[in-house]
Short mmCIF file of C-alpha atoms in Angstrom, two decimals:
data_model
loop_
_atom_site.label_atom_id
_atom_site.label_comp_id
_atom_site.label_asym_id
_atom_site.label_seq_id
_atom_site.Cartn_x
_atom_site.Cartn_y
_atom_site.Cartn_z
CA MET K 279 37.88 184.05 -106.22
CA LYS K 280 34.80 185.80 -104.30
CA GLN K 281 31.01 184.94 -105.01
CA PHE K 282 30.94 182.33 -105.45
CA SER K 283 27.50 180.74 -103.89
CA LYS K 284 24.24 181.14 -105.20
CA ARG K 285 22.98 182.39 -102.52
CA ALA K 286 21.26 185.90 -103.82
CA LEU K 287 21.51 188.38 -101.28
CA VAL K 288 18.60 188.30 -97.83
CA ALA K 289 16.35 190.89 -97.72
CA CYS K 290 16.36 193.04 -95.34
CA LEU K 291 12.96 191.79 -93.26
CA PHE K 292 14.98 188.38 -93.30
CA PHE K 293 17.99 189.52 -91.49
CA PHE K 294 16.08 191.74 -88.83
CA SER K 295 14.22 188.40 -87.79
CA PHE K 296 16.85 187.64 -87.12
CA ILE K 297 18.11 190.73 -85.04
CA ILE K 298 15.79 190.37 -82.87
CA LEU K 299 16.89 187.54 -81.45
CA PRO K 300 15.52 185.04 -79.09
CA GLN K 301 12.00 186.31 -79.41
CA THR K 302 10.25 184.32 -81.92
CA SER K 303 6.45 184.50 -80.37
CA LEU K 304 4.10 183.41 -83.37
CA GLY K 305 3.51 186.38 -85.63
CA GLN K 306 0.89 185.70 -89.43
CA SER K 307 -0.32 182.31 -90.24
CA TYR K 308 -1.98 180.48 -92.76
CA SER K 309 -4.10 177.57 -92.47
CA PHE K 310 -5.48 175.11 -95.36
CA SER K 311 -6.53 171.19 -94.74
CA LEU K 312 -6.83 167.72 -96.86
CA LEU K 313 -9.47 165.86 -97.98
CA ARG K 314 -7.52 162.64 -97.81
CA ASP K 315 -4.32 161.56 -95.71
CA ASN K 316 -1.45 161.41 -97.14
CA ASP K 317 -1.77 163.57 -100.20
CA PRO K 318 1.13 164.59 -101.61
CA VAL K 319 1.79 168.43 -100.46
CA GLU K 320 4.33 171.71 -102.43
CA ILE K 321 4.51 174.38 -99.86
CA GLN K 322 7.99 176.05 -102.46
CA THR K 323 9.12 180.31 -102.14
CA MET K 324 8.08 182.34 -104.74
CA ASN K 325 9.40 186.05 -104.70
CA GLU K 326 8.40 187.44 -101.48
CA GLY K 327 6.01 185.43 -99.97
CA LEU K 328 5.08 181.07 -101.31
CA TYR K 329 2.26 179.29 -102.33
CA CYS K 330 1.35 176.00 -101.39
CA LEU K 331 0.33 173.38 -104.25
CA PHE K 332 -2.73 171.11 -103.34
CA ARG K 333 -5.83 168.28 -104.28
CA THR K 334 -9.09 170.08 -103.13
CA SER K 335 -12.06 167.26 -105.49
CA ALA K 336 -12.80 163.86 -103.73
CA LYS K 337 -11.16 160.81 -104.06
CA LYS K 338 -13.34 159.31 -106.84
CA ALA K 339 -14.34 162.97 -109.23
CA PRO K 340 -13.21 161.82 -112.90
CA VAL K 341 -11.28 165.20 -112.78
CA THR K 342 -8.46 165.96 -110.50
CA VAL K 343 -8.42 170.03 -108.85
CA PHE K 344 -5.49 171.07 -107.34
CA LYS K 345 -5.42 174.36 -105.82
CA LYS K 346 -2.51 176.66 -105.44
CA VAL K 347 -2.61 179.56 -103.49
CA PHE K 348 0.29 182.49 -103.63
CA LEU K 349 0.81 183.86 -100.41
CA ASN K 350 2.37 187.66 -99.00
CA GLU K 351 5.30 188.03 -96.73
CA ASP K 352 2.52 188.28 -93.95
CA LEU K 353 1.69 184.80 -95.44
CA LYS K 354 -1.92 185.96 -96.15
CA CYS K 355 -3.66 185.01 -99.22
CA VAL K 356 -3.63 187.38 -102.25
CA ASP K 357 -4.12 185.13 -105.14
CA SER K 358 -5.15 181.12 -105.95
CA LEU K 359 -6.78 179.10 -109.02
CA ASN K 360 -7.27 175.43 -109.54
CA TYR K 361 -5.43 173.40 -111.81
CA SER K 362 -8.05 170.23 -112.93
CA ILE K 363 -6.38 167.28 -114.59
CA GLU K 364 -8.79 164.53 -116.78
CA GLY K 365 -8.57 161.63 -114.61
CA LYS K 366 -7.01 160.22 -110.93
CA ALA K 367 -4.10 162.87 -110.67
CA ARG K 368 -0.98 163.65 -108.06
CA LEU K 369 1.37 165.98 -107.81
CA LEU K 370 4.38 164.73 -109.12
CA SER K 371 7.63 167.26 -109.24
CA SER K 372 7.69 171.29 -109.89
CA THR K 373 10.48 173.37 -111.19
CA GLU K 374 10.79 176.88 -112.08
CA ASP K 375 13.12 179.44 -113.36
CA GLU K 376 13.12 182.93 -114.83
CA LYS K 377 10.67 182.95 -116.92
CA TYR K 378 8.04 180.08 -115.56
CA VAL K 379 6.93 177.76 -113.27
CA VAL K 380 6.58 173.99 -114.07
CA HIS K 381 4.31 171.36 -112.26
CA ALA K 382 4.36 168.03 -113.42
CA PHE K 383 1.30 165.47 -112.76
CA TYR K 384 0.73 161.50 -113.27
CA THR K 385 -2.76 160.43 -114.19
CA LYS K 386 -4.85 157.94 -115.16
CA THR K 387 -8.07 158.00 -117.06
CA LYS K 388 -10.53 154.92 -117.99
CA THR K 389 -7.87 155.01 -122.10
CA MET K 390 -4.56 156.09 -121.01
CA GLU K 391 -1.75 156.59 -118.07
CA LYS K 392 0.05 160.16 -119.12
CA ILE K 393 2.53 162.97 -117.20
CA VAL K 394 0.85 166.89 -117.76
CA PHE K 395 3.10 169.31 -117.56
CA ILE K 396 1.17 172.69 -116.70
CA VAL K 397 3.37 175.30 -117.39
CA SER K 398 3.14 178.89 -116.54
CA ASP K 399 4.42 182.26 -115.49
CA HIS K 400 5.33 183.23 -111.94
CA GLN K 401 1.98 185.08 -111.59
CA GLY K 402 -0.07 181.63 -112.78
CA THR K 403 -1.11 182.16 -115.89
CA ILE K 404 -0.99 179.12 -117.85
CA VAL K 405 1.23 179.26 -120.81
CA SER K 406 1.11 175.73 -121.98
CA THR K 407 -0.25 171.90 -121.21
CA PHE K 408 1.08 168.73 -122.76
CA PHE K 409 1.96 165.36 -121.94
CA LYS K 410 3.66 162.01 -122.00
CA THR K 411 2.31 159.03 -122.90
CA ALA K 412 4.44 155.42 -121.51
CA SER K 413 5.35 154.87 -125.00
CA ASP K 414 6.56 158.58 -124.85
CA MET K 415 9.00 157.84 -120.99
CA SER K 416 9.91 154.48 -122.55
CA ARG K 417 13.26 155.60 -124.51
CA TYR K 418 14.25 157.17 -121.50
CA PHE K 419 14.83 153.61 -119.79
CA GLY K 420 15.73 151.17 -123.21
CA ARG K 421 12.69 149.80 -122.82
CA PRO K 422 9.26 149.60 -122.64
CA ILE K 423 7.34 150.78 -119.85
CA LYS K 424 3.82 149.44 -118.97
CA LYS K 425 2.87 150.75 -116.38
CA LEU K 426 3.23 155.38 -115.85
CA LYS K 427 2.55 155.16 -112.13
CA ASN K 428 5.95 153.47 -111.98
CA VAL K 429 7.73 156.54 -113.32
CA PHE K 430 8.97 159.38 -111.31
CA LEU K 431 10.01 162.28 -112.09
CA SER K 432 12.53 164.68 -110.92
CA PHE K 433 13.61 168.45 -113.00
CA LEU K 434 17.18 169.52 -111.90
CA PRO K 435 18.13 173.22 -111.63
CA ASN K 436 18.98 175.30 -114.35
CA SER K 437 20.64 178.26 -114.32
CA GLY K 438 21.55 180.45 -117.08
CA THR K 439 18.79 178.92 -119.48
CA PRO K 440 14.70 179.73 -119.29
CA GLY K 441 12.40 177.27 -120.53
CA MET K 442 14.54 174.75 -120.64
CA LEU K 443 13.74 171.68 -118.80
CA LEU K 444 16.15 169.17 -117.02
CA VAL K 445 14.04 165.78 -116.27
CA ARG K 446 15.46 163.11 -114.61
CA PRO K 447 12.86 160.03 -114.86
CA ILE K 448 13.12 157.05 -112.21
CA PHE K 449 11.26 153.27 -112.49
CA VAL K 450 9.98 152.39 -108.85
CA ARG K 451 9.27 148.83 -107.92
CA SER K 452 10.67 146.23 -106.73
CA VAL K 453 14.61 147.98 -107.49
CA VAL K 454 14.69 151.61 -108.37
CA THR K 455 16.17 151.95 -112.30
CA HIS K 456 17.66 155.92 -113.25
CA GLY K 457 16.73 156.37 -117.24
CA SER K 458 18.57 158.94 -119.09
CA LEU K 459 18.76 162.52 -118.21
CA PHE K 460 16.28 164.11 -121.41
CA SER K 461 15.63 168.06 -121.70
CA LEU K 462 11.78 169.48 -123.01
CA GLN K 463 11.63 172.79 -124.46
CA ALA K 464 9.15 174.22 -122.15
CA GLU K 465 7.44 175.98 -123.89
CA ASP K 466 5.47 173.34 -126.06
CA GLY K 467 6.52 169.78 -124.36
CA ARG K 468 9.11 168.87 -127.68
CA GLU K 469 12.20 167.08 -126.76
CA LEU K 470 15.55 168.56 -127.19
CA TRP K 471 18.11 165.88 -126.43
CA VAL K 472 18.23 162.51 -124.34
CA SER K 473 21.70 163.08 -122.48
CA ASN K 474 24.77 159.66 -122.90
CA ALA K 475 26.60 160.62 -119.35
CA PRO K 476 25.70 158.04 -116.83
CA GLN K 477 23.46 159.22 -113.44
CA LEU K 478 24.83 161.53 -111.72
CA SER K 479 24.55 163.34 -108.50
CA SER K 480 25.15 167.03 -106.91
CA ILE K 481 24.21 169.08 -110.42
CA GLN K 482 25.72 171.98 -111.11
CA THR K 483 24.62 173.97 -114.42
CA THR K 484 25.56 177.64 -116.60
CA ASP K 485 24.40 178.75 -119.59
CA LYS K 486 26.02 176.45 -121.92
CA LEU K 487 27.08 173.51 -119.39
CA ILE K 488 25.99 171.48 -116.90
CA MET K 489 28.21 169.53 -114.59
CA GLY K 490 27.84 166.60 -112.22
CA LEU K 491 29.76 163.77 -109.68
CA SER K 492 29.23 160.17 -110.59
CA TYR K 493 30.40 157.69 -108.14
CA SER K 494 31.84 154.87 -108.67
CA ALA K 495 32.17 152.45 -104.69
CA ASP K 496 35.71 150.76 -103.94
CA GLY K 497 34.86 148.65 -101.18
CA TYR K 498 34.03 151.82 -99.02
CA THR K 499 30.81 153.23 -99.58
CA TYR K 500 31.57 156.18 -97.60
CA PHE K 501 34.66 157.55 -99.42
CA PRO K 502 33.53 156.24 -103.14
CA SER K 503 35.96 157.59 -105.97
CA ALA K 504 34.06 159.78 -107.72
CA ARG K 505 34.41 161.37 -111.49
CA ILE K 506 33.16 164.68 -112.97
CA PHE K 507 31.90 164.85 -115.82
CA TRP K 508 31.11 168.01 -118.50
CA ILE K 509 28.21 168.33 -121.00
CA ASP K 510 26.89 170.12 -122.91
CA LYS K 511 23.62 171.78 -122.40
CA SER K 512 22.29 172.15 -126.01
CA THR K 513 23.11 168.61 -127.08
CA GLY K 514 23.49 166.12 -124.18
CA GLN K 515 27.04 165.04 -124.95
CA VAL K 516 29.72 164.41 -122.33
CA THR K 517 32.00 166.54 -123.49
CA LYS K 518 34.98 165.70 -120.91
CA THR K 519 35.13 163.75 -117.65
CA ILE K 520 37.74 164.09 -114.81
CA GLU K 521 38.99 161.33 -111.97
CA PHE K 522 38.67 162.34 -108.71
CA SER K 523 40.26 160.20 -107.03
CA GLN K 524 41.90 160.68 -103.56
CA LYS K 525 45.24 162.28 -103.09
CA SER K 526 48.03 160.55 -101.50
CA GLY K 527 46.07 157.44 -99.77
CA ARG K 528 43.32 160.20 -98.28
CA HIS K 529 39.66 158.93 -97.97
CA ARG K 530 37.67 162.60 -99.34
CA ASN K 531 34.05 163.36 -98.64
CA ILE K 532 32.84 166.02 -100.79
CA SER K 533 30.26 167.93 -99.65
CA VAL K 534 30.12 171.05 -101.35
CA PHE K 535 30.16 170.99 -105.55
CA ALA K 536 29.22 175.05 -106.53
CA THR K 537 29.72 176.95 -110.08
CA ASN K 538 29.79 180.72 -109.66
CA GLY K 539 30.33 180.55 -114.09
CA GLN K 540 34.04 181.20 -114.11
CA ALA K 541 35.09 177.91 -111.87
CA LEU K 542 34.60 174.66 -110.69
CA MET K 543 34.62 174.39 -106.66
CA LEU K 544 34.56 170.92 -104.86
CA ALA K 545 35.66 171.16 -101.20
CA GLY K 546 35.03 169.09 -97.91
CA SER K 547 36.25 166.73 -95.58
CA ASP K 548 39.54 164.78 -95.75
CA HIS K 549 41.25 161.86 -93.96
CA GLU K 550 43.50 159.88 -93.66
CA SER K 551 41.56 156.63 -92.96
CA TYR K 552 38.16 155.63 -93.20
CA ASN K 553 37.40 155.89 -89.95
CA GLU K 554 36.91 159.96 -90.59
CA LYS K 555 39.72 160.40 -88.19
CA ASP K 556 42.16 163.15 -87.85
CA GLY K 557 39.63 165.14 -90.35
CA LYS K 558 41.35 168.16 -92.43
CA PHE K 559 39.21 170.48 -95.23
CA PHE K 560 40.48 170.46 -98.44
CA MET K 561 38.82 172.51 -101.99
CA THR K 562 39.63 171.38 -105.58
CA GLN K 563 38.76 173.63 -108.59
CA TYR K 564 39.01 173.11 -111.91
CA SER K 565 37.52 176.01 -114.45
CA LEU K 566 35.51 175.52 -116.89
CA GLN K 567 36.78 174.04 -119.76
CA GLY K 568 38.02 170.57 -117.33
CA ASP K 569 42.04 172.30 -116.54
CA LEU K 570 42.81 172.17 -112.96
CA ILE K 571 43.33 175.83 -110.99
CA PHE K 572 44.07 174.42 -107.93
CA ASP K 573 44.14 171.91 -104.93
CA ARG K 574 43.83 172.20 -101.53
CA ILE K 575 44.32 170.08 -98.45
CA ASP K 576 43.86 171.84 -94.64
CA THR K 577 48.06 172.05 -93.18
CA ALA K 578 46.36 171.84 -89.61
CA GLN K 579 45.05 168.71 -88.41
CA ARG K 580 41.21 169.56 -87.26
CA LEU K 581 40.01 166.56 -85.22
CA SER K 582 42.78 164.47 -83.92
CA THR K 583 40.51 163.26 -81.25
CA LYS K 584 37.20 163.48 -82.15
CA ARG K 585 35.59 162.17 -85.54
CA MET K 586 33.49 164.94 -88.10
CA HIS K 587 30.90 165.02 -89.65
CA LEU K 588 29.79 167.76 -92.59
CA MET K 589 26.46 169.18 -92.29
CA GLY K 590 26.63 171.48 -94.95
CA ASN K 591 27.84 174.99 -95.61
CA THR K 592 27.01 178.41 -96.47
CA PHE K 593 28.95 181.48 -97.77
CA ASP K 594 29.97 184.71 -95.80
CA GLN K 595 28.97 188.22 -96.59
CA ASN K 596 32.79 188.57 -98.33
CA GLY K 597 31.64 185.21 -100.12
CA ASN K 598 33.91 182.99 -98.64
CA LEU K 599 33.18 179.44 -97.89
CA VAL K 600 32.03 178.47 -94.12
CA PHE K 601 31.49 174.49 -93.18
CA VAL K 602 29.48 173.37 -90.42
CA ALA K 603 30.35 170.21 -89.10
CA GLU K 604 28.93 168.39 -85.59
CA SER K 605 32.34 166.35 -83.96
CA TRP K 606 31.34 163.12 -82.34
CA LYS K 607 33.50 160.77 -79.83
CA PRO K 608 32.50 156.10 -79.29
CA ASP K 609 30.05 156.30 -76.56
CA ALA K 610 31.30 153.31 -74.79
CA THR K 611 28.56 152.81 -72.83
CA ARG K 612 26.13 153.08 -75.57
CA MET K 613 28.23 150.72 -77.75
CA ILE K 614 28.40 147.76 -74.42
CA ALA K 615 24.00 148.85 -73.67
CA THR K 616 23.56 147.93 -77.61
CA THR K 617 26.08 144.92 -77.81
CA ALA K 618 24.90 143.51 -75.47
CA ALA K 619 20.81 143.39 -76.86
CA THR K 620 22.45 142.33 -80.07
CA VAL K 621 23.97 139.44 -77.96
CA ALA K 622 20.94 138.63 -76.89
CA LEU K 623 18.30 138.99 -78.89
CA ALA K 624 20.91 136.81 -81.62
CA ILE K 625 20.59 134.18 -78.79
CA LEU K 626 17.09 134.01 -78.84
CA SER K 627 16.60 134.21 -82.73
CA ARG K 628 19.34 131.13 -82.97
CA GLY K 629 21.87 133.45 -84.95
CA ALA K 630 19.09 134.50 -87.36
CA TYR K 631 20.11 138.64 -88.93
CA VAL K 632 16.65 140.19 -87.26
CA ASN K 633 17.06 144.04 -88.12
CA THR K 634 15.60 145.53 -84.84
CA GLY K 635 17.36 148.84 -85.62
CA ILE K 636 18.13 147.98 -81.48
CA ALA K 637 21.55 149.30 -82.05
CA GLY K 638 20.82 153.49 -83.31
CA MET K 639 23.84 155.91 -82.86
CA ASP K 640 27.26 154.75 -80.40
CA HIS K 641 28.22 158.28 -80.73
CA LYS K 642 27.33 161.53 -78.75
CA ILE K 643 28.19 164.38 -80.85
CA ASP K 644 29.19 167.51 -78.16
CA GLN K 645 30.90 170.04 -80.33
CA ILE K 646 30.13 172.17 -83.53
CA ASN K 647 32.31 173.27 -85.69
CA PHE K 648 32.92 176.22 -88.80
CA ALA K 649 35.66 176.63 -90.48
CA THR K 650 35.51 178.89 -93.29
CA LEU K 651 37.44 178.35 -96.91
CA SER K 652 38.91 181.18 -99.06
CA PRO K 653 37.30 180.93 -102.52
CA ASP K 654 41.20 182.01 -103.83
CA ASN K 655 43.44 178.81 -103.14
CA GLY K 656 41.12 176.95 -100.28
CA SER K 657 42.76 178.27 -96.91
CA VAL K 658 41.14 177.44 -93.91
CA LEU K 659 41.28 181.45 -92.73
CA THR K 660 39.68 180.88 -89.91
CA PHE K 661 38.58 177.85 -87.21
CA ARG K 662 35.98 177.89 -84.60
CA LYS K 663 34.67 175.07 -82.43
CA PHE K 664 31.85 175.49 -79.25
CA PRO K 665 30.08 173.17 -77.00
CA VAL K 666 27.49 171.17 -77.10
CA GLY K 667 24.79 169.07 -76.11
CA PRO K 668 26.43 166.31 -76.50
CA TRP K 669 23.39 165.61 -78.28
CA LEU K 670 23.04 161.38 -79.56
CA ASN K 671 21.18 161.98 -83.18
CA TYR K 672 22.81 164.66 -86.07
CA GLY K 673 20.90 167.59 -86.65
CA ARG K 674 19.76 169.18 -89.77
CA LEU K 675 20.92 172.22 -91.88
CA LEU K 676 19.34 174.80 -93.20
CA THR K 677 20.89 177.94 -93.96
CA GLN K 678 20.60 181.74 -95.97
CA GLY K 679 22.35 184.15 -96.60
CA GLU K 680 25.07 184.50 -93.67
CA HIS K 681 23.07 182.66 -91.13
CA VAL K 682 22.65 178.88 -90.81
CA LEU K 683 19.48 176.82 -88.34
CA ILE K 684 20.80 173.72 -86.50
CA ILE K 685 17.67 172.04 -85.27
CA VAL K 686 17.74 169.04 -83.47
CA ASN K 687 15.72 167.54 -80.44
CA ASN K 688 12.93 169.60 -81.98
CA GLN K 689 15.08 172.95 -80.92
CA ALA K 690 17.01 175.68 -83.53
CA ILE K 691 20.05 176.50 -83.03
CA HIS K 692 20.89 180.22 -84.84
CA TYR K 693 24.29 180.93 -86.20
CA ASN K 694 25.51 183.83 -87.67
CA VAL K 695 29.03 183.96 -90.25
CA SER K 696 29.63 187.26 -90.27
CA ASP K 697 29.36 187.37 -86.72
CA PRO K 698 31.69 184.36 -85.50
CA ASP K 699 33.25 184.47 -81.82
CA LYS K 700 29.35 184.32 -81.03
CA PRO K 701 27.74 181.71 -79.33
CA PRO K 702 25.31 180.02 -81.28
CA SER K 703 22.37 180.81 -79.35
CA LEU K 704 18.71 178.93 -79.13
CA PHE K 705 16.54 180.49 -82.25
CA THR K 706 13.08 178.52 -80.98
CA SER K 707 11.89 175.17 -79.66
CA LEU K 708 9.55 173.33 -82.03
CA GLN K 709 6.87 170.94 -81.19
CA VAL K 710 7.04 167.62 -82.42
CA ASN K 711 4.25 168.17 -85.99
CA GLU K 712 6.36 171.00 -86.50
CA SER K 713 8.60 171.33 -89.14
CA LEU K 714 11.17 174.65 -90.01
CA MET K 715 11.02 176.47 -93.46
CA LEU K 716 13.38 179.51 -93.92
CA THR K 717 11.71 182.03 -96.72
CA SER K 718 13.26 185.65 -97.93
CA ALA K 719 10.49 187.35 -95.23
CA GLY K 720 11.48 184.87 -92.85
CA PRO K 721 11.54 181.61 -90.78
CA VAL K 722 8.21 179.38 -90.75
CA VAL K 723 7.01 177.08 -88.91
CA VAL K 724 4.42 174.46 -91.25
CA ASN K 725 2.38 172.20 -88.11
CA VAL K 726 1.08 168.77 -89.91
CA THR K 727 -1.79 167.36 -87.64
CA ARG K 728 -3.44 164.00 -89.82
CA ARG K 729 -5.38 166.54 -92.88
CA HIS K 730 -4.81 169.94 -91.54
CA TYR K 731 -1.32 172.14 -92.55
CA LYS K 732 -0.98 175.87 -90.76
CA LEU K 733 2.30 177.47 -91.64
CA LYS K 734 3.21 180.22 -89.17
CA ARG K 735 6.15 183.15 -89.68
CA LEU K 736 8.10 183.88 -86.84
CA ASN K 737 8.44 187.35 -86.47
#
């Protein structure tokens, strides 16, 4: 089954920015400053460029002003607008679909608290605004909510139904409480439904369905058992559940939960024991009606002496699934040193438990693996290993189309899954206060120094 990914075709400009490796000189840039430390800032890709959303009003102003700046692929400002919200407001979350861009803000005035939703088109023109109060939000938690400032929202990805907002509320205080998933109409804020599904992760949507995973610990939190939920998108009600149990005494780590609108794919690593040795790959597919299409475990023992940490995945130009994994082995030297430090601390503290973070990782990463699996039957088409490091920290994975960037120790390493025999190579080095994001126009470095943000495109 080809073209299983959610990816779009990579823009030519982005592709050619990788072709000229290792040239990584800084090109265009855009900067802005904040009035207060630690203010929430949102930087998101949009169309062929980016937008930046940040607060510009003073702390004690009666109205909070957020500025939204639209940047083109050269990081040049092409437009900007202001959102004014009565009271002291902060940004909660944002989402977008084929029609709308939605920002949610918490605000407090002298008389009330509320969550304000601003709905605009992709050019920034406001289509509608509406708000929800503590009383409105209470029904999603099954109990009264006295202080709305403790409620946070996240929007779930939604494909195929423009204008339908899928909202997950969270109450954060001494403990974190998840509320019921609910849906709103973007044009007027009207509630469409409240779901009876439990807390879900790795959610995928089609035009008619919501599918997600629910985990339950079985004594080993690293390999919890999972259930797959099918939810009717028009009502929010669960229509089917499937126990995705471990197979034949083996243990699975689900890394991929994806749909192409015709089937549901689960894939990841499969192990004989909880220590992650003898790692293999698995792929399982279900029809959208919940019928099993196939369940396949790789026949080869790919990692007999090393342990595997799955970083993530992408899809190649043929629609094949490509896993990226780090291989590691215990570092006896570090284990002895950290154990000795822990024992010494226990003696000094008379055996009391003190969480100091001394131990850190007791293993080192010396290999990167790329496994290509066919979405037609789950078979492993290729398995390539490349030596690295050794690294003492897990890397962070960024993907765009066939391009993979692994960020570790402030270095970005590039690999092209469409040129699989070419080893990963250094793409660029980052400063301590820099991070990297991928856009349709190429990689962008975000430099943050206290209240100042600078975006720099790599040429």
